[in-house]
C-alpha atoms as a PDB file:
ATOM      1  CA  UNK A   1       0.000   0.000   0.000  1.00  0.00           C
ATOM      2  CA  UNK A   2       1.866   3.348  -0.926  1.00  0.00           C
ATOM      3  CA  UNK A   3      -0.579   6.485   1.014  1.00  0.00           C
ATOM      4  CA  UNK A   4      -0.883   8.520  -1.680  1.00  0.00           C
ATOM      5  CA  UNK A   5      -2.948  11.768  -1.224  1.00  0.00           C
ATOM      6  CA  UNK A   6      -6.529  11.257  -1.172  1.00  0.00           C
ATOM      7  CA  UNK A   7      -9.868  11.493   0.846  1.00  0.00           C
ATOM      8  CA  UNK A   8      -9.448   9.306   3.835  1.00  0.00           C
ATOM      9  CA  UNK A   9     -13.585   8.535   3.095  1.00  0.00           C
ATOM     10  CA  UNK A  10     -12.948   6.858   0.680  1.00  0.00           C
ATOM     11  CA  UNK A  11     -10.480   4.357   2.170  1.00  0.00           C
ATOM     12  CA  UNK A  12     -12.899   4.108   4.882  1.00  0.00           C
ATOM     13  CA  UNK A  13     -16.244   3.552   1.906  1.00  0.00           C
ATOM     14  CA  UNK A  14     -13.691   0.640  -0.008  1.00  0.00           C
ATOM     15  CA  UNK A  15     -12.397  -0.180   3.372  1.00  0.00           C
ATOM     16  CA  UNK A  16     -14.745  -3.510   4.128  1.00  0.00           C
ATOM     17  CA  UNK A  17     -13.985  -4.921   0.491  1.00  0.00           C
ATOM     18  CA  UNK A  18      -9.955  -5.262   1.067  1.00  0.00           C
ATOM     19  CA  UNK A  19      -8.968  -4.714   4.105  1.00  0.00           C
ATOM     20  CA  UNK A  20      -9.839  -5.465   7.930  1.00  0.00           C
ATOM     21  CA  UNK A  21     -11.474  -3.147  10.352  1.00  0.00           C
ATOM     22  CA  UNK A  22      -8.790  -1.433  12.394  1.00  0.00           C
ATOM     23  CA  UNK A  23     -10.981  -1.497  15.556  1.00  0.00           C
ATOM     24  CA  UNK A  24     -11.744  -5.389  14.804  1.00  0.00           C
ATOM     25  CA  UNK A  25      -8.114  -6.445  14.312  1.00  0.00           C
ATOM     26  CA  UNK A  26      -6.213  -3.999  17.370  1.00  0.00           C
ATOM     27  CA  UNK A  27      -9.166  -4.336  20.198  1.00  0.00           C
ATOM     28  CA  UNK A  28      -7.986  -5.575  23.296  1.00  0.00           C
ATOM     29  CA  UNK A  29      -3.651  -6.343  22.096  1.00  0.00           C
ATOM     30  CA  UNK A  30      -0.931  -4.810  23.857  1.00  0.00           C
ATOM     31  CA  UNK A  31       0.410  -1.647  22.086  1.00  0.00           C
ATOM     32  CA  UNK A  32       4.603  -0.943  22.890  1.00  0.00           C
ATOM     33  CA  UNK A  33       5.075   2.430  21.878  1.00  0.00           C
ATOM     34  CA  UNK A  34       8.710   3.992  21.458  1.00  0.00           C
ATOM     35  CA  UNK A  35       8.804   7.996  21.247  1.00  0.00           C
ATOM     36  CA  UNK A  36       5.035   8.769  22.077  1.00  0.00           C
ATOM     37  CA  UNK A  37       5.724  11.648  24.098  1.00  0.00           C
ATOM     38  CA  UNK A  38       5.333  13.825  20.840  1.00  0.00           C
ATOM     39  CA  UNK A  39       4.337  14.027  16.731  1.00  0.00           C
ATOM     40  CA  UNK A  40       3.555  10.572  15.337  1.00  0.00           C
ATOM     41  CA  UNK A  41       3.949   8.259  18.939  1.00  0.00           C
ATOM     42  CA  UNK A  42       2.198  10.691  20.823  1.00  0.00           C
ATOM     43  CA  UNK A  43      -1.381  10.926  17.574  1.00  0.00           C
ATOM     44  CA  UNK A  44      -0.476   7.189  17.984  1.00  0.00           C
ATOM     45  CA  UNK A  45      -1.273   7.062  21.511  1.00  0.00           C
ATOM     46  CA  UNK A  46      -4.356   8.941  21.021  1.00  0.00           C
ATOM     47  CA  UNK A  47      -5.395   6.882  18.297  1.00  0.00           C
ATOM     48  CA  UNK A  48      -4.914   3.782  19.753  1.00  0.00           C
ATOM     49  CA  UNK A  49      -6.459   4.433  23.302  1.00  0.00           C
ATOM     50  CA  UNK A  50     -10.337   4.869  21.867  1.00  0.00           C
ATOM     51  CA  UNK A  51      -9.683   1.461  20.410  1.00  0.00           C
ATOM     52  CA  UNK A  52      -9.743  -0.714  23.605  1.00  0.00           C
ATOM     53  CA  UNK A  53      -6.296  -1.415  23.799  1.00  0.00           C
ATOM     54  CA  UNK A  54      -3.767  -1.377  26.652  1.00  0.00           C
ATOM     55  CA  UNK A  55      -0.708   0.999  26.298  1.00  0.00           C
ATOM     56  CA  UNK A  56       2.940   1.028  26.803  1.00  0.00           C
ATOM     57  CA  UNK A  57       4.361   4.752  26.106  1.00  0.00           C
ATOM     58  CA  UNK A  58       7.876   4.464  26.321  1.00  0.00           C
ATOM     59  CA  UNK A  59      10.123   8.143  25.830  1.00  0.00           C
ATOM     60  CA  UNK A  60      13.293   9.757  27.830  1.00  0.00           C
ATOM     61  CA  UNK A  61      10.901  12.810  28.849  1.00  0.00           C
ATOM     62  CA  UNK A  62       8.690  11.153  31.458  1.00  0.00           C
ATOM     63  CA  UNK A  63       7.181  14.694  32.162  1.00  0.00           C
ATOM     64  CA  UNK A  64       5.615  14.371  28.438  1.00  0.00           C
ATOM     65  CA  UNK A  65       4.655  10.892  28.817  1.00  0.00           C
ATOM     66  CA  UNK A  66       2.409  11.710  31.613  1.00  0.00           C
ATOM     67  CA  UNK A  67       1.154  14.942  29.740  1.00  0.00           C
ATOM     68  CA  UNK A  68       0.272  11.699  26.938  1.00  0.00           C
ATOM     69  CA  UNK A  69      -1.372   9.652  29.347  1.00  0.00           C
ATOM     70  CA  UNK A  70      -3.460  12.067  30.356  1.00  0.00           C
ATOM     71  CA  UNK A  71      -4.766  13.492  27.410  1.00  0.00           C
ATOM     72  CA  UNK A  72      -5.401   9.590  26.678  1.00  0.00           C
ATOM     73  CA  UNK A  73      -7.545   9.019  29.470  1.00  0.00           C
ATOM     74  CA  UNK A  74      -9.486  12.368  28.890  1.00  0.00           C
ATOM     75  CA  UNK A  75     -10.227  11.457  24.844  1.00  0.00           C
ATOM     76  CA  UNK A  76     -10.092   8.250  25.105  1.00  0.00           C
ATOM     77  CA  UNK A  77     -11.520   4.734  26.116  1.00  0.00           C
ATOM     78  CA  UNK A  78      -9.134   3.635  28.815  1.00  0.00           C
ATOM     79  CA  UNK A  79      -9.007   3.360  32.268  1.00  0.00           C
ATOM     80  CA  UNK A  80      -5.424   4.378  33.946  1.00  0.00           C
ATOM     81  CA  UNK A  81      -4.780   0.625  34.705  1.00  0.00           C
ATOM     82  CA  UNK A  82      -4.248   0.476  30.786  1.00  0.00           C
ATOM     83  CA  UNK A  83      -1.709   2.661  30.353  1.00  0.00           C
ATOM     84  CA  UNK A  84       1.941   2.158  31.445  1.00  0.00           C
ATOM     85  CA  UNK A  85       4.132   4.936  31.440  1.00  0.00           C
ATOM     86  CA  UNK A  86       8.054   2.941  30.789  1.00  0.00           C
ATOM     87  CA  UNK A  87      10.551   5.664  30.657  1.00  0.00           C
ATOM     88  CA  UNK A  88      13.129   4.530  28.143  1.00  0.00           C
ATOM     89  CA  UNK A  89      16.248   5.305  26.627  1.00  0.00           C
ATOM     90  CA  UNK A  90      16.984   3.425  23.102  1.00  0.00           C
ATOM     91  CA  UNK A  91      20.888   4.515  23.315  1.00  0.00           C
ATOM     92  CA  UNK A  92      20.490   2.840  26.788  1.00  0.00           C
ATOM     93  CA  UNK A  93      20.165  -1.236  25.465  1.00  0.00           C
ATOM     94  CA  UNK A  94      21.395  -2.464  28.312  1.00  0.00           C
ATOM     95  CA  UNK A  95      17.924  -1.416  29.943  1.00  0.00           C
ATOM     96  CA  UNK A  96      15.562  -2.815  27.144  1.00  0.00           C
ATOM     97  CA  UNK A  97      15.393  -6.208  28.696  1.00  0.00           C
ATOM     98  CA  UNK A  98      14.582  -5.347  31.829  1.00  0.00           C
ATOM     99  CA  UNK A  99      11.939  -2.787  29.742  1.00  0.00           C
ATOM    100  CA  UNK A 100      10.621  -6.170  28.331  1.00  0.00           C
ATOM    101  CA  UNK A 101      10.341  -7.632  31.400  1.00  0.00           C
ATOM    102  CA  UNK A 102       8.185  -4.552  32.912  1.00  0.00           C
ATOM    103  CA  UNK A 103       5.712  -4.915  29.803  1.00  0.00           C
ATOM    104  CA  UNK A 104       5.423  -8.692  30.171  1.00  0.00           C
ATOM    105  CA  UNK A 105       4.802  -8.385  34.175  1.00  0.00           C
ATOM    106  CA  UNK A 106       1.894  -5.687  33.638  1.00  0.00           C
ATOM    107  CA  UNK A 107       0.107  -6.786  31.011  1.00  0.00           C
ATOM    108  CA  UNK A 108       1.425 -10.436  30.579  1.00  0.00           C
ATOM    109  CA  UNK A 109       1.577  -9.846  26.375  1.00  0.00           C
ATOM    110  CA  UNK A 110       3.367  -7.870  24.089  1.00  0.00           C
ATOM    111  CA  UNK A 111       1.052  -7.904  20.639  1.00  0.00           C
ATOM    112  CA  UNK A 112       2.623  -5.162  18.999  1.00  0.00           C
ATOM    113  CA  UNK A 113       5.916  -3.197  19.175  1.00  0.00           C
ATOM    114  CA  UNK A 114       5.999   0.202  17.591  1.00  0.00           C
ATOM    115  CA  UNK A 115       9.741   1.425  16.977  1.00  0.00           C
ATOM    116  CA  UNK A 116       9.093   5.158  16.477  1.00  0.00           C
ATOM    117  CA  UNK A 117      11.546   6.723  18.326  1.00  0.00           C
ATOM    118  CA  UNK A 118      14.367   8.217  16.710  1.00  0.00           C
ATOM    119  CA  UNK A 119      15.611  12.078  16.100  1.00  0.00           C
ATOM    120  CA  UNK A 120      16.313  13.672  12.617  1.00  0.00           C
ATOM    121  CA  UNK A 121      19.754  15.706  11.052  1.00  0.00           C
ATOM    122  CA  UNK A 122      19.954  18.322   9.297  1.00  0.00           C
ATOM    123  CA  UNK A 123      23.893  19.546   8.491  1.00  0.00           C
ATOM    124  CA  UNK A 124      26.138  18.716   6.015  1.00  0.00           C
ATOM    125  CA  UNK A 125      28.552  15.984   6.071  1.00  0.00           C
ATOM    126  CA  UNK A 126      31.503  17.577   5.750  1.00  0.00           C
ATOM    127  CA  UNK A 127      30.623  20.164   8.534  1.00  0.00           C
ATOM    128  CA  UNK A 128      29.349  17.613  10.805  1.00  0.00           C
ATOM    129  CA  UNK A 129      31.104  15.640  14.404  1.00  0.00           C
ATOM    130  CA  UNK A 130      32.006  12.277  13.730  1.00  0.00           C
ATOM    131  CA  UNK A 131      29.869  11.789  17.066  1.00  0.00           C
ATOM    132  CA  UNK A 132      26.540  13.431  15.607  1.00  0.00           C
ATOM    133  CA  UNK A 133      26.637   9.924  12.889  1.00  0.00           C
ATOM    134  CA  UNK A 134      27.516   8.063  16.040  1.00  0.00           C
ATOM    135  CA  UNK A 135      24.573   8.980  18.000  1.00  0.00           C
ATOM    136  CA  UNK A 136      22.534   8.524  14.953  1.00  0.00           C
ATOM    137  CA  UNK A 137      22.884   4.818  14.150  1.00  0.00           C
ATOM    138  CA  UNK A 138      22.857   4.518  18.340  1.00  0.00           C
ATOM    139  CA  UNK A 139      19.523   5.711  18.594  1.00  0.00           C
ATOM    140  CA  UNK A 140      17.307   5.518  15.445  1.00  0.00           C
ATOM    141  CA  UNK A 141      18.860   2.266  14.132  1.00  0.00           C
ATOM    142  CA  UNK A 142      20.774   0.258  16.846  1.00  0.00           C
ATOM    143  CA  UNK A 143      18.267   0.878  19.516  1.00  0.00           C
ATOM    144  CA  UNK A 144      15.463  -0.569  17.670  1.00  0.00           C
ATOM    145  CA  UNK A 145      17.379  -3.422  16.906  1.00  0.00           C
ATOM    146  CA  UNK A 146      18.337  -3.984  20.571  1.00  0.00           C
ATOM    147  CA  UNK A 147      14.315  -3.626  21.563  1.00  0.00           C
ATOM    148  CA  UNK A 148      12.944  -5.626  18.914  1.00  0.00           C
ATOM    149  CA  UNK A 149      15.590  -8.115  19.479  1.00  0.00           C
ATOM    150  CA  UNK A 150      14.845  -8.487  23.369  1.00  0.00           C
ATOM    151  CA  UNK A 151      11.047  -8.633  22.049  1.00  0.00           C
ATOM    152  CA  UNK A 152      11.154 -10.945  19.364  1.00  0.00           C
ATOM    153  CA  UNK A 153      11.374 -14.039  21.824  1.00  0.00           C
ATOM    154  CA  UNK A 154       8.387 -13.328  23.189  1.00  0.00           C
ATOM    155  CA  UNK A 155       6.777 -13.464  19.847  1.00  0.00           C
ATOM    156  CA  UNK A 156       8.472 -16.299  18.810  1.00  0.00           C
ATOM    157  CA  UNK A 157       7.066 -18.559  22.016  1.00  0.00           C
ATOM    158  CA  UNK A 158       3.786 -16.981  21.203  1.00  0.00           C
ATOM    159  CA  UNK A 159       4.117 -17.541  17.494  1.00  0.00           C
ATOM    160  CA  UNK A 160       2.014 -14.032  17.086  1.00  0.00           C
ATOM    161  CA  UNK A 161       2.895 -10.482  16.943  1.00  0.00           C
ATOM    162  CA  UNK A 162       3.705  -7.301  15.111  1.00  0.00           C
ATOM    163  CA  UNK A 163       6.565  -5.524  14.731  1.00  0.00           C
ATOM    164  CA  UNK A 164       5.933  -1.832  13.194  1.00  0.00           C
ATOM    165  CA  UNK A 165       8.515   0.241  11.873  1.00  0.00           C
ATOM    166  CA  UNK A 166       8.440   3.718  11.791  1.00  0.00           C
ATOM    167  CA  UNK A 167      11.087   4.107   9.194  1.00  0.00           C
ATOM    168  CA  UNK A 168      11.110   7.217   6.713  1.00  0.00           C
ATOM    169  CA  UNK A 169      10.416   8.554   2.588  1.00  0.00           C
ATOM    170  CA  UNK A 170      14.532   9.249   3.498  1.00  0.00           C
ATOM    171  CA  UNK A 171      14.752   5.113   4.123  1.00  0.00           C
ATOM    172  CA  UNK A 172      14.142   5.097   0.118  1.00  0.00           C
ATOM    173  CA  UNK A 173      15.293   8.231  -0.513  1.00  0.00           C
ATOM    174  CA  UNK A 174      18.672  10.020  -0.359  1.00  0.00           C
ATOM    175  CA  UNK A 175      18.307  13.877   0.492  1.00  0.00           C
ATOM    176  CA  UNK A 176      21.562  16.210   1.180  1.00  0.00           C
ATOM    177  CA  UNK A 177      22.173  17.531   4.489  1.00  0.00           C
ATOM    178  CA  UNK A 178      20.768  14.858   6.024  1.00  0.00           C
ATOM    179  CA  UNK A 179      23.242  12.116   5.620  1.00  0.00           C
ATOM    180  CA  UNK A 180      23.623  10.288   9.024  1.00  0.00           C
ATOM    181  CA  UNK A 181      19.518  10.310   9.483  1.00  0.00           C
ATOM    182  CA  UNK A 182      19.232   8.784   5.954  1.00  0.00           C
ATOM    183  CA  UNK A 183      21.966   5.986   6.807  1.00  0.00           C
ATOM    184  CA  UNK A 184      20.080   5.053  10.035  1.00  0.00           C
ATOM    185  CA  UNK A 185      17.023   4.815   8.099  1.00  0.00           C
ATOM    186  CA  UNK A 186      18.336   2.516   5.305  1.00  0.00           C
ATOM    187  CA  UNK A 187      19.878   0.622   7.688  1.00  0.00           C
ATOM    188  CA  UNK A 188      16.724  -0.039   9.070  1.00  0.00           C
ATOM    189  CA  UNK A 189      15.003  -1.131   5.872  1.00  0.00           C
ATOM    190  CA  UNK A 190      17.755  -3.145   4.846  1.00  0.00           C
ATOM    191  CA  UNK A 191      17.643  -5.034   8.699  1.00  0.00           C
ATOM    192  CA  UNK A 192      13.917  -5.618   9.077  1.00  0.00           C
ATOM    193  CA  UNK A 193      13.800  -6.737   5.384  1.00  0.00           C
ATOM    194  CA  UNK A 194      16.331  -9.293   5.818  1.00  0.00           C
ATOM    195  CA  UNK A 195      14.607 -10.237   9.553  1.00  0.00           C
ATOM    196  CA  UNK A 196      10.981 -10.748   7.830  1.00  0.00           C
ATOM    197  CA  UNK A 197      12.899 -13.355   5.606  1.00  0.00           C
ATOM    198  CA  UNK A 198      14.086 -15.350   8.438  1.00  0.00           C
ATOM    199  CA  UNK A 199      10.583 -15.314   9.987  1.00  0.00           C
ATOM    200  CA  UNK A 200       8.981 -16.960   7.197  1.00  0.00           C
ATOM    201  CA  UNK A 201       8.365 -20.436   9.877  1.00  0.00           C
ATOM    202  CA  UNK A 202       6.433 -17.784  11.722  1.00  0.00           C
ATOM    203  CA  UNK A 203       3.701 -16.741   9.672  1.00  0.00           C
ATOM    204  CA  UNK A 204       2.131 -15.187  12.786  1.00  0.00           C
ATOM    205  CA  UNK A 205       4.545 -12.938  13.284  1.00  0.00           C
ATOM    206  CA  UNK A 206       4.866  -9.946  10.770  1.00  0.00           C
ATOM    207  CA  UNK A 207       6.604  -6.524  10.203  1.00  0.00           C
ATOM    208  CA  UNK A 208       5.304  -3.495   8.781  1.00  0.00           C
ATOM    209  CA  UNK A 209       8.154  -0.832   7.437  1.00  0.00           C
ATOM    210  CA  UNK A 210       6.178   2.129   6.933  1.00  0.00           C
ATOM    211  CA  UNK A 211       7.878   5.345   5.532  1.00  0.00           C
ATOM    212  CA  UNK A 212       5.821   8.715   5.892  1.00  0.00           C
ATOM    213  CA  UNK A 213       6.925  11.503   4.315  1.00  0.00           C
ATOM    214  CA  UNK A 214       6.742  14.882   5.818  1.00  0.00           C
ATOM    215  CA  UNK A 215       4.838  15.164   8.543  1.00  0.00           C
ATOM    216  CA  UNK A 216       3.429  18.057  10.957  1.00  0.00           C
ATOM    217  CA  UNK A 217       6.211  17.424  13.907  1.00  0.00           C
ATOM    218  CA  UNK A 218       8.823  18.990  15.871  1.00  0.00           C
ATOM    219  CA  UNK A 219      11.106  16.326  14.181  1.00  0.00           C
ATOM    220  CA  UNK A 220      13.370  19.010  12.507  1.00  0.00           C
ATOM    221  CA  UNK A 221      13.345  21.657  15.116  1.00  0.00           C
ATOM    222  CA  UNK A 222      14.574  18.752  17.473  1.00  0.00           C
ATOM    223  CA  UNK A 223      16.821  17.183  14.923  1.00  0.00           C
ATOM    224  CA  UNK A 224      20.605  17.396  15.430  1.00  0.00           C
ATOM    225  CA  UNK A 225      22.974  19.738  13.876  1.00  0.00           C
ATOM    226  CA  UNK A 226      26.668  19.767  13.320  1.00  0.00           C
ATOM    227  CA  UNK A 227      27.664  18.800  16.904  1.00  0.00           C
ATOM    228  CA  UNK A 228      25.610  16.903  18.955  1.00  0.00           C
ATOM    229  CA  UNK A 229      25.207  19.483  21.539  1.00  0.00           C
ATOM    230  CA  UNK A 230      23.502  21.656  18.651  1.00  0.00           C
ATOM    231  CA  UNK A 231      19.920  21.178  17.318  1.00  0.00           C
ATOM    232  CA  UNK A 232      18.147  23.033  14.018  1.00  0.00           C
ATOM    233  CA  UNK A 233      15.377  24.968  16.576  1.00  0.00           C
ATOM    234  CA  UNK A 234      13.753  26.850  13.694  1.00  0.00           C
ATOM    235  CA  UNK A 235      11.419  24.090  12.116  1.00  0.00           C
ATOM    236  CA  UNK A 236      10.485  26.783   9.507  1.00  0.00           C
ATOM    237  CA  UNK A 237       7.333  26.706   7.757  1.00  0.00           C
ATOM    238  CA  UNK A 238       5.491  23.157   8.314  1.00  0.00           C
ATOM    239  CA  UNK A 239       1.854  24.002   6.437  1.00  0.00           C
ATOM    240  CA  UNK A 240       2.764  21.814   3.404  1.00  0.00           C
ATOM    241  CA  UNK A 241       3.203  18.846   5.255  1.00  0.00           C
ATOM    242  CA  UNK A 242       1.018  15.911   5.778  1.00  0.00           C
ATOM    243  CA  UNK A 243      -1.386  16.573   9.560  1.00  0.00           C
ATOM    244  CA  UNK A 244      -0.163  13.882  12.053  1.00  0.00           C
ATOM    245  CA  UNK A 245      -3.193  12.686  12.665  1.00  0.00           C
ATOM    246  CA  UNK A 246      -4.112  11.270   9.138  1.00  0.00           C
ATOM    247  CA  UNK A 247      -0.693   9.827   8.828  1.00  0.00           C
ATOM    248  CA  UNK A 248      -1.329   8.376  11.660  1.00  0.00           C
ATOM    249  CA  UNK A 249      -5.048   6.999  10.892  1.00  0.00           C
ATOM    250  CA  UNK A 250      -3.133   5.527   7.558  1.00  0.00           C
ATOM    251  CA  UNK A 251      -0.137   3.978   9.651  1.00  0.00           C
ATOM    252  CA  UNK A 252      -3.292   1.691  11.710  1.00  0.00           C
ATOM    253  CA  UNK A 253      -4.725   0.729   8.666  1.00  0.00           C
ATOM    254  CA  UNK A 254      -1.514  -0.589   7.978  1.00  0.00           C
ATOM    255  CA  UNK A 255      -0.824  -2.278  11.516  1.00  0.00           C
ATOM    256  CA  UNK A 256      -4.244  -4.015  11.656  1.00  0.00           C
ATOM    257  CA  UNK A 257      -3.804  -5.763   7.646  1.00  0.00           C
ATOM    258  CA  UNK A 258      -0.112  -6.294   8.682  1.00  0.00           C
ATOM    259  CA  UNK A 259       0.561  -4.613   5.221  1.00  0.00           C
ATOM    260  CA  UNK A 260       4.780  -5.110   4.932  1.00  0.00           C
ATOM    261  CA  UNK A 261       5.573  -2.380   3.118  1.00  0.00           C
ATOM    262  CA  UNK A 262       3.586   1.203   3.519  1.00  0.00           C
ATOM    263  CA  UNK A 263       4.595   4.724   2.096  1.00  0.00           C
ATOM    264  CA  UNK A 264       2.209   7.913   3.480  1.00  0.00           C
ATOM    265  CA  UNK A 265       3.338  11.133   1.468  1.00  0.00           C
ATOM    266  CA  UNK A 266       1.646  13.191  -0.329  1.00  0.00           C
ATOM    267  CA  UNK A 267       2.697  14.430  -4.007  1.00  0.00           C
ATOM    268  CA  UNK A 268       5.270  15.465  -4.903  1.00  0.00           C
ATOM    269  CA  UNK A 269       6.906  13.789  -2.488  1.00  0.00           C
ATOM    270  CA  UNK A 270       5.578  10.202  -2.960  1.00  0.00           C
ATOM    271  CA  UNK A 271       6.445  10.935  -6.798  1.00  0.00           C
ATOM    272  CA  UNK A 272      10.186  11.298  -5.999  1.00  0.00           C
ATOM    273  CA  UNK A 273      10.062   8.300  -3.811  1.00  0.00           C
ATOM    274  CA  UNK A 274       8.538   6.291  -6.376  1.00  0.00           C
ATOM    275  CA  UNK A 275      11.606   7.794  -9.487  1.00  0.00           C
ATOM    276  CA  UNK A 276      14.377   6.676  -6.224  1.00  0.00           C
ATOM    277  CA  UNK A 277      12.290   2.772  -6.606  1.00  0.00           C
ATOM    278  CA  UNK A 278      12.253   2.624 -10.409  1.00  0.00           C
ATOM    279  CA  UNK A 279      14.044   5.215 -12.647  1.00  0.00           C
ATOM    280  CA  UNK A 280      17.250   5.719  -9.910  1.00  0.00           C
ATOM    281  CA  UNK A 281      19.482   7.110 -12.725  1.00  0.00           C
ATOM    282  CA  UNK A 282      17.030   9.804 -13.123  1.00  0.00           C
ATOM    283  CA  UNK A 283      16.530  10.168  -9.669  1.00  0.00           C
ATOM    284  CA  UNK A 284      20.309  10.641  -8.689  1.00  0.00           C
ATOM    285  CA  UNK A 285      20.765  13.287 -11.670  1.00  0.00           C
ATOM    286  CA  UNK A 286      17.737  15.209  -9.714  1.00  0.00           C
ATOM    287  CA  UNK A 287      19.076  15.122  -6.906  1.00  0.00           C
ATOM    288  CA  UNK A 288      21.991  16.394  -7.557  1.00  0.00           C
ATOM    289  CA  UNK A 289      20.859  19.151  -9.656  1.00  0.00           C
ATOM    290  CA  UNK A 290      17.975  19.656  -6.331  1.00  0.00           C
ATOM    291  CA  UNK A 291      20.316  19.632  -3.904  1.00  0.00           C
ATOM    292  CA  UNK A 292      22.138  22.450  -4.705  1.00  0.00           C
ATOM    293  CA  UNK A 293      19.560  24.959  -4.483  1.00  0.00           C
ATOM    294  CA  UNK A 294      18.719  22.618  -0.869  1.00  0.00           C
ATOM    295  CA  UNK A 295      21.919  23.481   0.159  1.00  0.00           C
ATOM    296  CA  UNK A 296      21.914  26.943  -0.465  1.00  0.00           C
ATOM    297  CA  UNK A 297      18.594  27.543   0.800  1.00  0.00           C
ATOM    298  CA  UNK A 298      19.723  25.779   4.069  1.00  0.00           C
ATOM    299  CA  UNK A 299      22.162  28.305   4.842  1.00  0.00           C
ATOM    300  CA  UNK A 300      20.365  30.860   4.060  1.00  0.00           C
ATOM    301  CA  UNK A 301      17.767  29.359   5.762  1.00  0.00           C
ATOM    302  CA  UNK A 302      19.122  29.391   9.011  1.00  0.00           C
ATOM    303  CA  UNK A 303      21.786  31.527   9.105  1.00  0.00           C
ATOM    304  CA  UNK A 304      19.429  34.438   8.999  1.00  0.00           C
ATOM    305  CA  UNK A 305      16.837  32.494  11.598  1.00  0.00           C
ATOM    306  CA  UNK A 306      14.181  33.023   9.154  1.00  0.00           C
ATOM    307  CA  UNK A 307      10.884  31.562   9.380  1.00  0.00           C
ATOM    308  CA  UNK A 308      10.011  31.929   5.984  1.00  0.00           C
ATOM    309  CA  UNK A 309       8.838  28.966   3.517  1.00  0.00           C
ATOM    310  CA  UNK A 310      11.784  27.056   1.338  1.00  0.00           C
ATOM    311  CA  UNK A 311      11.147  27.669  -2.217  1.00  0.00           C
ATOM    312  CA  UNK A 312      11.153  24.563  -4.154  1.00  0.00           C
ATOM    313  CA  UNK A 313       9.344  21.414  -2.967  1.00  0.00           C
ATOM    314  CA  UNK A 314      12.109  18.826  -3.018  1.00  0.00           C
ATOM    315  CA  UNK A 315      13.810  21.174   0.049  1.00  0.00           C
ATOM    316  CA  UNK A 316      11.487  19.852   2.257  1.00  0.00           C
ATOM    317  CA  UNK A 317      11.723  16.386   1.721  1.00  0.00           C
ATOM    318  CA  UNK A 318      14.031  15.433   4.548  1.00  0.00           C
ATOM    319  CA  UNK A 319      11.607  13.746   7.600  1.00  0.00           C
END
């Protein structure tokens, strides 16, 4: 399924004839959710808690986890016994097993584990710390290997689960100034593709890599900069990106059908993605004729601090 734009009533209308009801398949399973204390995890939560669930909102900010929990409680159909705040630190992976442990002694399961934590880049590679690409791979790509790994047993003796992705259009597709983000992510597409092959005696058990593209998020004012004391701050202008709640709406559709591969974007991002699948020669020549005018506008962008919009689409296509 690749999300391309379109009403989200008529997925709903066509929605009995292909696929299953979301509230049918995800009532009543055990949702693991990495980075829900804000943009996709935390729509996720509030998604998911009007569907009967019970929660696990995992983050480093504990404050914003509880902020989550409440605001699930007020909107949604759960009771506070269904929600377990797990502060949780993916660079930390000596602590996801005893993380596992906590899930499996409150709620006994572990139906689904969402990997959506991870932090975005935006610098150029020549200008950037050796130790911003370190922290990179630690957190978006080796820490969701070390959770899903001390998860996957679980699944395994159960012979059931799902294992979500929250990957990225920069997974498939290479953008400049964002070179250590866009390694983690193909990293990540190129593990979970290779682990879905070795599950094959599992048929119970299935993955769902799902790349949105832009998004309404504080992913780049948070992302990292040159050094990895530095972040971006000024997010810019964010009113041509996809709202976080239909992505996320989309991203459940996915999750209940256990679809395996899932790109959300809107045009003309999805368009590029879909040149980077099948024409790549043409896609590398626009690129780098694009990324020139990316870089430029960059330091334009934020050398002056200014607020105003990017002019040419393909800038933006860096979440």
């Amino acid at each position: 399924y690749r999300g391309e734009k379109c009403d989200l009533s008529l997925i709903h209308s066509f929605l009995p004839l292909f696929l299953s009801s979301i509230e049918w398949e995800l009532t009543d399973m055990v949702v693991w959710v990495t980075g829900a204390s804000s943009g996709i995890g935390e729509e996720l939560a509030y998604q998911l808690s009007k569907l009967g669930v019970s929660l696990v909102l995992s983050a480093r900010r504990v404050h914003e986890l509880e902020r989550v929990k409440r605001k699930c409680l007020e909107n949604g159909n759960l009771k506070g016994k269904d929600i377990l705040i797990l502060p949780l630190d993916l660079t930390d992976r000596s602590s996801h097993e005893g993380a596992t442990k906590a899930v499996l002694q409150e709620f006994g399961k572990i139906d689904i584990l969402v990997n959506n934590g991870g932090r975005s880049q935006r610098s150029l590679i020549m200008d950037t710390n050796f130790d911003v690409f370190k922290e990179l791979i630690e957190l978006n790509y080796l820490g969701t290997v070390s959770l899903t790994k001390c998860v996957l047993p679980h699944m395994i003796e159960r012979k059931q689960g799902k294992i979500v992705i929250v990957n990225s259009l920069a997974g498939i597709v290479s953008v400049p100034l964002s070179g250590g983000y866009c390694a983690s992510k193909h990293a990540l597409r190129g593990f979970f593709n290779c682990l879905r092959s070795e599950l094959t005696k599992y048929p119970g058990i299935s993955i769902s890599n799902i790349y949105p593209g832009p998004v309404y998020s504080n992913i780049v004012k948070n992302a990292l900069a040159e050094e990895v004391t530095k972040t971006v701050v000024h997010a810019g202008d964010q009113s041509y990106k996809m709202a976080t709640s239909r992505c996320v709406r989309l991203m459940l559709i996915a999750m209940a059908n256990d679809l395996k591969e899932v790109w959300i974007a809107e045009h003309p991002f999805l368009l590029v993605a879909y040149l980077w699948q099948y024409m790549p020669t043409l896609a590398i020549w626009m690129t780098n004729k694009l990324g020139k005018k990316r870089i430029n506008n960059f330091q334009i962008f934020y050398k002056v601090k200014s607020n105003q919009r990017l002019p040419f689409f393909f800038l933006h296509l860096t979440v």
